[in-house]
mmCIF file of C-alpha atoms and ligand atoms in Angstrom:
data_model
loop_
_atom_site.group_PDB
_atom_site.id
_atom_site.type_symbol
_atom_site.label_atom_id
_atom_site.label_comp_id
_atom_site.label_asym_id
_atom_site.label_seq_id
_atom_site.Cartn_x
_atom_site.Cartn_y
_atom_site.Cartn_z
ATOM 1 C CA UNK R 5 23.308 7.059 -11.553
ATOM 2 C CA UNK R 6 22.974 8.088 -15.081
ATOM 3 C CA UNK R 7 22.321 11.959 -15.438
ATOM 4 C CA UNK R 8 19.320 11.623 -17.305
ATOM 5 C CA UNK R 9 17.864 8.873 -15.243
ATOM 6 C CA UNK R 10 14.360 9.876 -13.218
ATOM 7 C CA UNK R 11 12.058 7.692 -13.353
ATOM 8 C CA UNK R 12 8.759 8.634 -11.745
ATOM 9 C CA UNK R 13 7.616 6.528 -8.585
ATOM 10 C CA UNK R 14 6.516 3.657 -9.115
ATOM 11 C CA UNK R 15 3.404 2.210 -9.894
ATOM 12 C CA UNK R 16 4.037 -1.152 -8.606
ATOM 13 C CA UNK R 17 6.607 -2.391 -5.983
ATOM 14 C CA UNK R 18 7.125 -5.962 -4.380
ATOM 15 C CA UNK R 19 9.128 -6.850 -1.685
ATOM 16 C CA UNK R 20 9.881 -10.327 -0.422
ATOM 17 C CA UNK R 21 9.950 -9.466 2.921
ATOM 18 C CA UNK R 22 12.585 -11.563 4.732
ATOM 19 C CA UNK R 23 14.415 -11.660 7.900
ATOM 20 C CA UNK R 24 12.186 -11.966 10.698
ATOM 21 C CA UNK R 25 13.123 -14.900 12.333
ATOM 22 C CA UNK R 26 16.917 -12.906 12.242
ATOM 23 C CA UNK R 27 15.408 -10.251 14.131
ATOM 24 C CA UNK R 28 14.157 -12.827 16.976
ATOM 25 C CA UNK R 29 17.313 -14.567 16.914
ATOM 26 C CA UNK R 30 18.934 -11.603 17.759
ATOM 27 C CA UNK R 31 17.238 -11.010 20.806
ATOM 28 C CA UNK R 32 16.526 -14.528 21.846
ATOM 29 C CA UNK R 33 13.822 -14.470 21.375
ATOM 30 C CA UNK R 34 11.554 -16.786 19.375
ATOM 31 C CA UNK R 35 11.219 -17.331 15.288
ATOM 32 C CA UNK R 36 7.468 -16.190 15.917
ATOM 33 C CA UNK R 37 8.024 -12.995 18.040
ATOM 34 C CA UNK R 38 10.012 -11.965 14.767
ATOM 35 C CA UNK R 39 7.046 -12.420 12.237
ATOM 36 C CA UNK R 40 4.410 -10.798 15.191
ATOM 37 C CA UNK R 41 7.078 -7.614 14.258
ATOM 38 C CA UNK R 42 6.959 -8.242 10.922
ATOM 39 C CA UNK R 43 3.031 -7.720 10.601
ATOM 40 C CA UNK R 44 3.795 -4.208 11.965
ATOM 41 C CA UNK R 45 6.547 -3.150 9.619
ATOM 42 C CA UNK R 46 3.909 -4.829 6.648
ATOM 43 C CA UNK R 47 1.674 -1.427 8.370
ATOM 44 C CA UNK R 48 4.017 0.737 8.023
ATOM 45 C CA UNK R 49 4.849 0.034 4.357
ATOM 46 C CA UNK R 50 1.531 0.125 3.340
ATOM 47 C CA UNK R 51 1.394 3.853 4.600
ATOM 48 C CA UNK R 52 4.570 4.271 3.330
ATOM 49 C CA UNK R 53 3.666 3.519 0.206
ATOM 50 C CA UNK R 54 0.590 4.756 -0.266
ATOM 51 C CA UNK R 55 1.922 8.682 1.511
ATOM 52 C CA UNK R 56 4.765 7.713 -1.750
ATOM 53 C CA UNK R 57 1.780 7.269 -4.744
ATOM 54 C CA UNK R 58 2.631 3.975 -4.908
ATOM 55 C CA UNK R 59 -0.473 2.163 -6.414
ATOM 56 C CA UNK R 60 0.288 -1.554 -5.972
ATOM 57 C CA UNK R 61 2.097 -3.332 -3.184
ATOM 58 C CA UNK R 62 2.946 -7.276 -3.619
ATOM 59 C CA UNK R 63 4.334 -8.722 -0.257
ATOM 60 C CA UNK R 64 5.717 -11.797 -0.185
ATOM 61 C CA UNK R 65 3.611 -13.051 3.023
ATOM 62 C CA UNK R 66 4.513 -17.314 2.343
ATOM 63 C CA UNK R 67 6.119 -19.292 -0.377
ATOM 64 C CA UNK R 68 5.417 -22.611 -1.837
ATOM 65 C CA UNK R 69 8.311 -23.855 0.121
ATOM 66 C CA UNK R 70 7.945 -22.167 3.482
ATOM 67 C CA UNK R 71 5.711 -25.678 4.171
ATOM 68 C CA UNK R 72 8.995 -27.334 4.822
ATOM 69 C CA UNK R 73 9.463 -24.992 7.715
ATOM 70 C CA UNK R 74 8.455 -26.373 11.682
ATOM 71 C CA UNK R 75 4.721 -26.883 11.822
ATOM 72 C CA UNK R 76 4.377 -24.670 14.727
ATOM 73 C CA UNK R 77 5.748 -22.191 13.132
ATOM 74 C CA UNK R 78 3.068 -22.021 10.380
ATOM 75 C CA UNK R 79 0.497 -22.482 12.644
ATOM 76 C CA UNK R 80 1.711 -19.668 13.993
ATOM 77 C CA UNK R 81 2.172 -17.955 10.320
ATOM 78 C CA UNK R 82 -1.629 -18.514 10.037
ATOM 79 C CA UNK R 83 -3.152 -17.817 13.581
ATOM 80 C CA UNK R 84 -1.445 -13.704 12.646
ATOM 81 C CA UNK R 85 -2.442 -13.880 8.695
ATOM 82 C CA UNK R 86 -5.895 -14.444 10.305
ATOM 83 C CA UNK R 87 -5.675 -12.048 12.982
ATOM 84 C CA UNK R 88 -4.503 -9.090 10.452
ATOM 85 C CA UNK R 89 -7.029 -9.974 8.350
ATOM 86 C CA UNK R 90 -9.793 -9.893 10.155
ATOM 87 C CA UNK R 91 -8.180 -6.660 11.640
ATOM 88 C CA UNK R 92 -8.081 -4.904 7.957
ATOM 89 C CA UNK R 93 -11.479 -6.105 6.744
ATOM 90 C CA UNK R 94 -12.626 -4.086 9.872
ATOM 91 C CA UNK R 95 -10.637 -1.291 9.275
ATOM 92 C CA UNK R 96 -10.999 -1.652 5.585
ATOM 93 C CA UNK R 97 -13.093 1.330 4.702
ATOM 94 C CA UNK R 98 -10.412 4.167 6.571
ATOM 95 C CA UNK R 99 -7.714 2.217 4.767
ATOM 96 C CA UNK R 100 -8.994 2.575 1.749
ATOM 97 C CA UNK R 101 -6.828 -0.804 1.079
ATOM 98 C CA UNK R 102 -8.320 -3.730 -1.665
ATOM 99 C CA UNK R 103 -6.832 -7.015 -1.079
ATOM 100 C CA UNK R 104 -5.776 -9.122 -3.673
ATOM 101 C CA UNK R 105 -4.667 -13.203 -3.259
ATOM 102 C CA UNK R 106 -1.812 -14.379 -5.139
ATOM 103 C CA UNK R 107 -1.401 -18.065 -4.995
ATOM 104 C CA UNK R 108 -2.562 -21.563 -4.643
ATOM 105 C CA UNK R 109 -5.992 -22.431 -2.827
ATOM 106 C CA UNK R 110 -4.409 -26.326 -1.981
ATOM 107 C CA UNK R 111 -3.447 -26.617 0.178
ATOM 108 C CA UNK R 112 -4.638 -23.933 2.338
ATOM 109 C CA UNK R 113 -7.509 -24.932 5.293
ATOM 110 C CA UNK R 114 -10.240 -24.001 4.416
ATOM 111 C CA UNK R 115 -11.193 -22.085 7.749
ATOM 112 C CA UNK R 116 -8.182 -19.332 5.811
ATOM 113 C CA UNK R 117 -10.027 -19.545 2.749
ATOM 114 C CA UNK R 118 -13.254 -18.314 3.980
ATOM 115 C CA UNK R 119 -11.632 -15.410 5.910
ATOM 116 C CA UNK R 120 -9.435 -14.449 2.886
ATOM 117 C CA UNK R 121 -12.761 -14.670 0.930
ATOM 118 C CA UNK R 122 -14.136 -12.295 2.511
ATOM 119 C CA UNK R 123 -11.291 -10.156 2.830
ATOM 120 C CA UNK R 124 -11.157 -9.785 -0.860
ATOM 121 C CA UNK R 125 -14.924 -8.655 -1.382
ATOM 122 C CA UNK R 126 -15.437 -6.890 1.290
ATOM 123 C CA UNK R 127 -12.629 -4.629 0.004
ATOM 124 C CA UNK R 128 -12.874 -4.893 -4.315
ATOM 125 C CA UNK R 129 -14.676 -1.370 -4.363
ATOM 126 C CA UNK R 130 -12.101 1.009 -2.720
ATOM 127 C CA UNK R 131 -10.053 3.349 -4.468
ATOM 128 C CA UNK R 132 -6.868 3.517 -2.618
ATOM 129 C CA UNK R 133 -3.964 0.958 -2.679
ATOM 130 C CA UNK R 134 -4.061 -2.030 -3.031
ATOM 131 C CA UNK R 135 -2.341 -5.061 -1.647
ATOM 132 C CA UNK R 136 -1.569 -7.646 -3.114
ATOM 133 C CA UNK R 137 -0.630 -10.319 -0.972
ATOM 134 C CA UNK R 138 1.387 -13.483 -2.091
ATOM 135 C CA UNK R 139 0.230 -16.312 -0.047
ATOM 136 C CA UNK R 140 1.020 -19.425 -0.797
ATOM 137 C CA UNK R 141 2.655 -18.426 -3.761
ATOM 138 C CA UNK R 142 5.255 -19.577 -5.925
ATOM 139 C CA UNK R 143 5.992 -18.676 -9.528
ATOM 140 C CA UNK R 144 6.700 -21.510 -11.343
ATOM 141 C CA UNK R 145 3.426 -23.011 -10.081
ATOM 142 C CA UNK R 146 1.883 -19.734 -11.515
ATOM 143 C CA UNK R 147 3.062 -20.305 -14.971
ATOM 144 C CA UNK R 148 2.429 -23.861 -14.089
ATOM 145 C CA UNK R 149 -1.149 -22.518 -13.757
ATOM 146 C CA UNK R 150 -1.250 -20.443 -16.371
ATOM 147 C CA UNK R 151 0.338 -23.338 -19.236
ATOM 148 C CA UNK R 152 -2.194 -25.772 -18.050
ATOM 149 C CA UNK R 153 -5.070 -23.509 -18.107
ATOM 150 C CA UNK R 154 -4.596 -22.522 -22.093
ATOM 151 C CA UNK R 155 -4.052 -26.107 -21.916
ATOM 152 C CA UNK R 156 -7.619 -26.965 -20.634
ATOM 153 C CA UNK R 157 -8.789 -24.321 -23.882
ATOM 154 C CA UNK R 158 -7.552 -26.607 -26.622
ATOM 155 C CA UNK R 159 -4.745 -23.981 -26.939
ATOM 156 C CA UNK R 160 -1.717 -26.603 -29.289
ATOM 157 C CA UNK R 161 0.543 -23.272 -28.706
ATOM 158 C CA UNK R 162 0.345 -20.158 -26.765
ATOM 159 C CA UNK R 163 1.561 -16.419 -27.273
ATOM 160 C CA UNK R 164 3.192 -14.382 -24.309
ATOM 161 C CA UNK R 165 0.387 -12.010 -23.861
ATOM 162 C CA UNK R 166 -1.965 -15.452 -23.344
ATOM 163 C CA UNK R 167 0.384 -16.332 -20.198
ATOM 164 C CA UNK R 168 0.667 -12.720 -18.673
ATOM 165 C CA UNK R 169 -3.544 -13.596 -19.183
ATOM 166 C CA UNK R 170 -3.185 -16.408 -17.380
ATOM 167 C CA UNK R 171 -1.368 -15.588 -14.141
ATOM 168 C CA UNK R 172 -3.036 -15.264 -11.074
ATOM 169 C CA UNK R 173 -3.554 -11.366 -10.942
ATOM 170 C CA UNK R 174 -3.315 -10.964 -14.976
ATOM 171 C CA UNK R 175 -4.702 -6.895 -14.366
ATOM 172 C CA UNK R 176 -1.681 -6.565 -12.446
ATOM 173 C CA UNK R 177 0.944 -4.790 -14.208
ATOM 174 C CA UNK R 178 4.713 -6.259 -13.962
ATOM 175 C CA UNK R 179 6.679 -4.651 -10.586
ATOM 176 C CA UNK R 180 9.102 -2.254 -11.048
ATOM 177 C CA UNK R 181 10.489 -2.688 -8.676
ATOM 178 C CA UNK R 182 11.591 -5.721 -6.390
ATOM 179 C CA UNK R 183 12.496 -4.922 -2.502
ATOM 180 C CA UNK R 184 14.266 -7.449 -1.007
ATOM 181 C CA UNK R 185 15.501 -6.950 2.952
ATOM 182 C CA UNK R 186 17.783 -9.144 5.140
ATOM 183 C CA UNK R 187 21.096 -9.161 2.657
ATOM 184 C CA UNK R 188 19.974 -11.730 0.498
ATOM 185 C CA UNK R 189 20.025 -11.666 -2.972
ATOM 186 C CA UNK R 190 18.088 -13.776 -4.627
ATOM 187 C CA UNK R 191 14.076 -14.434 -6.284
ATOM 188 C CA UNK R 192 13.138 -17.754 -4.149
ATOM 189 C CA UNK R 193 10.333 -17.964 -6.218
ATOM 190 C CA UNK R 194 9.057 -15.283 -6.712
ATOM 191 C CA UNK R 195 7.242 -13.470 -9.540
ATOM 192 C CA UNK R 196 10.085 -15.070 -11.712
ATOM 193 C CA UNK R 197 7.503 -14.100 -15.258
ATOM 194 C CA UNK R 198 6.883 -10.340 -14.012
ATOM 195 C CA UNK R 199 10.463 -9.778 -12.435
ATOM 196 C CA UNK R 200 11.725 -9.916 -16.652
ATOM 197 C CA UNK R 201 12.084 -5.985 -16.090
ATOM 198 C CA UNK R 202 11.577 -5.414 -13.006
ATOM 199 C CA UNK R 203 14.624 -3.632 -11.062
ATOM 200 C CA UNK R 204 15.946 -5.135 -7.732
ATOM 201 C CA UNK R 205 16.971 -3.143 -4.870
ATOM 202 C CA UNK R 206 18.998 -5.117 -1.264
ATOM 203 C CA UNK R 207 18.659 -3.790 1.739
ATOM 204 C CA UNK R 208 20.464 -5.556 4.345
ATOM 205 C CA UNK R 209 17.552 -3.966 6.785
ATOM 206 C CA UNK R 210 15.941 -6.989 8.812
ATOM 207 C CA UNK R 211 12.266 -6.782 7.584
ATOM 208 C CA UNK R 212 10.681 -6.103 11.433
ATOM 209 C CA UNK R 213 13.122 -2.794 11.549
ATOM 210 C CA UNK R 214 11.992 -2.059 7.901
ATOM 211 C CA UNK R 215 9.892 1.604 7.778
ATOM 212 C CA UNK R 216 8.573 4.367 5.776
ATOM 213 C CA UNK R 217 13.112 5.497 6.065
ATOM 214 C CA UNK R 218 13.741 2.472 4.398
ATOM 215 C CA UNK R 219 11.246 2.172 1.419
ATOM 216 C CA UNK R 220 11.821 6.141 0.790
ATOM 217 C CA UNK R 221 15.404 4.880 0.225
ATOM 218 C CA UNK R 222 14.851 1.890 -2.096
ATOM 219 C CA UNK R 223 11.931 4.587 -4.287
ATOM 220 C CA UNK R 224 14.900 6.888 -3.971
ATOM 221 C CA UNK R 225 17.213 4.499 -5.744
ATOM 222 C CA UNK R 226 14.696 3.425 -8.201
ATOM 223 C CA UNK R 227 14.798 6.368 -9.134
ATOM 224 C CA UNK R 228 18.540 6.958 -10.558
ATOM 225 C CA UNK R 229 18.265 3.689 -12.360
ATOM 226 C CA UNK R 230 18.796 3.958 -16.269
ATOM 227 C CA UNK R 231 15.976 1.345 -17.833
ATOM 228 C CA UNK R 232 16.955 0.510 -21.377
ATOM 229 C CA UNK R 233 14.832 -2.279 -21.899
ATOM 230 C CA UNK R 234 17.577 -3.730 -24.221
ATOM 231 C CA UNK R 235 17.668 -0.688 -26.414
ATOM 232 C CA UNK R 236 20.503 2.123 -26.206
HETATM 233 C C1 IPE S 308 10.512 -14.301 6.158
HETATM 234 O O1 IPE S 308 11.160 -14.364 7.001
HETATM 235 C C2 IPE S 308 9.316 -14.369 6.365
HETATM 236 C C3 IPE S 308 8.811 -15.568 5.935
HETATM 237 C C4 IPE S 308 9.524 -16.400 5.212
HETATM 238 C C5 IPE S 308 7.516 -16.295 6.544
HETATM 239 P P1 IPE S 308 12.030 -15.282 7.341
HETATM 240 O O2 IPE S 308 11.269 -15.972 8.621
HETATM 241 O O3 IPE S 308 12.183 -16.227 6.114
HETATM 242 O O4 IPE S 308 13.504 -14.992 8.229
HETATM 243 P P2 IPE S 308 14.805 -15.845 8.429
HETATM 244 O O5 IPE S 308 15.044 -16.039 6.730
HETATM 245 O O6 IPE S 308 14.733 -17.176 8.947
HETATM 246 O O7 IPE S 308 15.871 -14.198 8.996
HETATM 247 C C1 IPE S 309 11.394 -15.889 0.590
HETATM 248 O O1 IPE S 309 11.878 -16.349 2.197
HETATM 249 C C2 IPE S 309 9.915 -15.916 1.226
HETATM 250 C C3 IPE S 309 8.547 -14.760 1.729
HETATM 251 C C4 IPE S 309 9.648 -13.933 2.305
HETATM 252 C C5 IPE S 309 7.832 -15.943 1.921
HETATM 253 P P1 IPE S 309 12.535 -16.907 3.049
HETATM 254 O O2 IPE S 309 12.876 -16.679 3.736
HETATM 255 O O3 IPE S 309 11.332 -18.400 2.824
HETATM 256 O O4 IPE S 309 13.309 -17.854 1.498
HETATM 257 P P2 IPE S 309 14.786 -18.667 1.273
HETATM 258 O O5 IPE S 309 14.725 -19.900 1.631
HETATM 259 O O6 IPE S 309 15.692 -18.424 2.319
HETATM 260 O O7 IPE S 309 15.497 -18.482 -0.265
HETATM 261 MG MG1 MG S 310 13.960 -15.952 5.216
#
């Protein structure tokens, strides 16, 4: 840690919520029990982020590669998502959370899409924390989506800004900090474009055990990082 480093609280924190399955396995429970416990960690993390003054929290909930999981696990995950969305939409005013979703719409079922659209539109005026849910999200797919949007406009040459402008949520600043739980140290197709200068924080804590203390540890580590952006 540099003596002079003392970064302000990051505006945007992104989290790869990993380890639900292993948490359940340790307890001889079905994987879905791990996902249920993971949903509770989402609520704790939202509160912790708000308390710390973080403005945007991007949570990786389901990757484009997660379709390769057993169908009953996928069904369970989406059922959990629907329940969570219902609850959050009802409590939206209380939480002050604005929901955004990053990801492809296909092949999500119409029932889920309707719930997502409703949750997004009914929370859009909230001025508290922005929760950007990465759902059916793949970073390569996101970059391809931007390139195709530019081609559709007839562009034959693009700038860096053109690509940034056509990502799923172009108005969001890049995350200063990316956290991954469960001891895995890889991006797994998450935010490849936006992570160009993000700081990474890896913890062995499994996602269902993640809480305010763990979140604040990540913020403390970030605070001490010397960010150079290619300079000296
Ligand atoms: C993260 O936990 C949740 C999702 C990817 C949906 P995992 O389900 O990947 O848990 P592990 O990695 O098997 O422990
Ligand atoms: C990344 O976790 C995706 C999410 C957290 C939603 P995975 O568990 O799917 O990643 P890999 O397969 O270990 O790389
Ligand atoms: Mg995993």
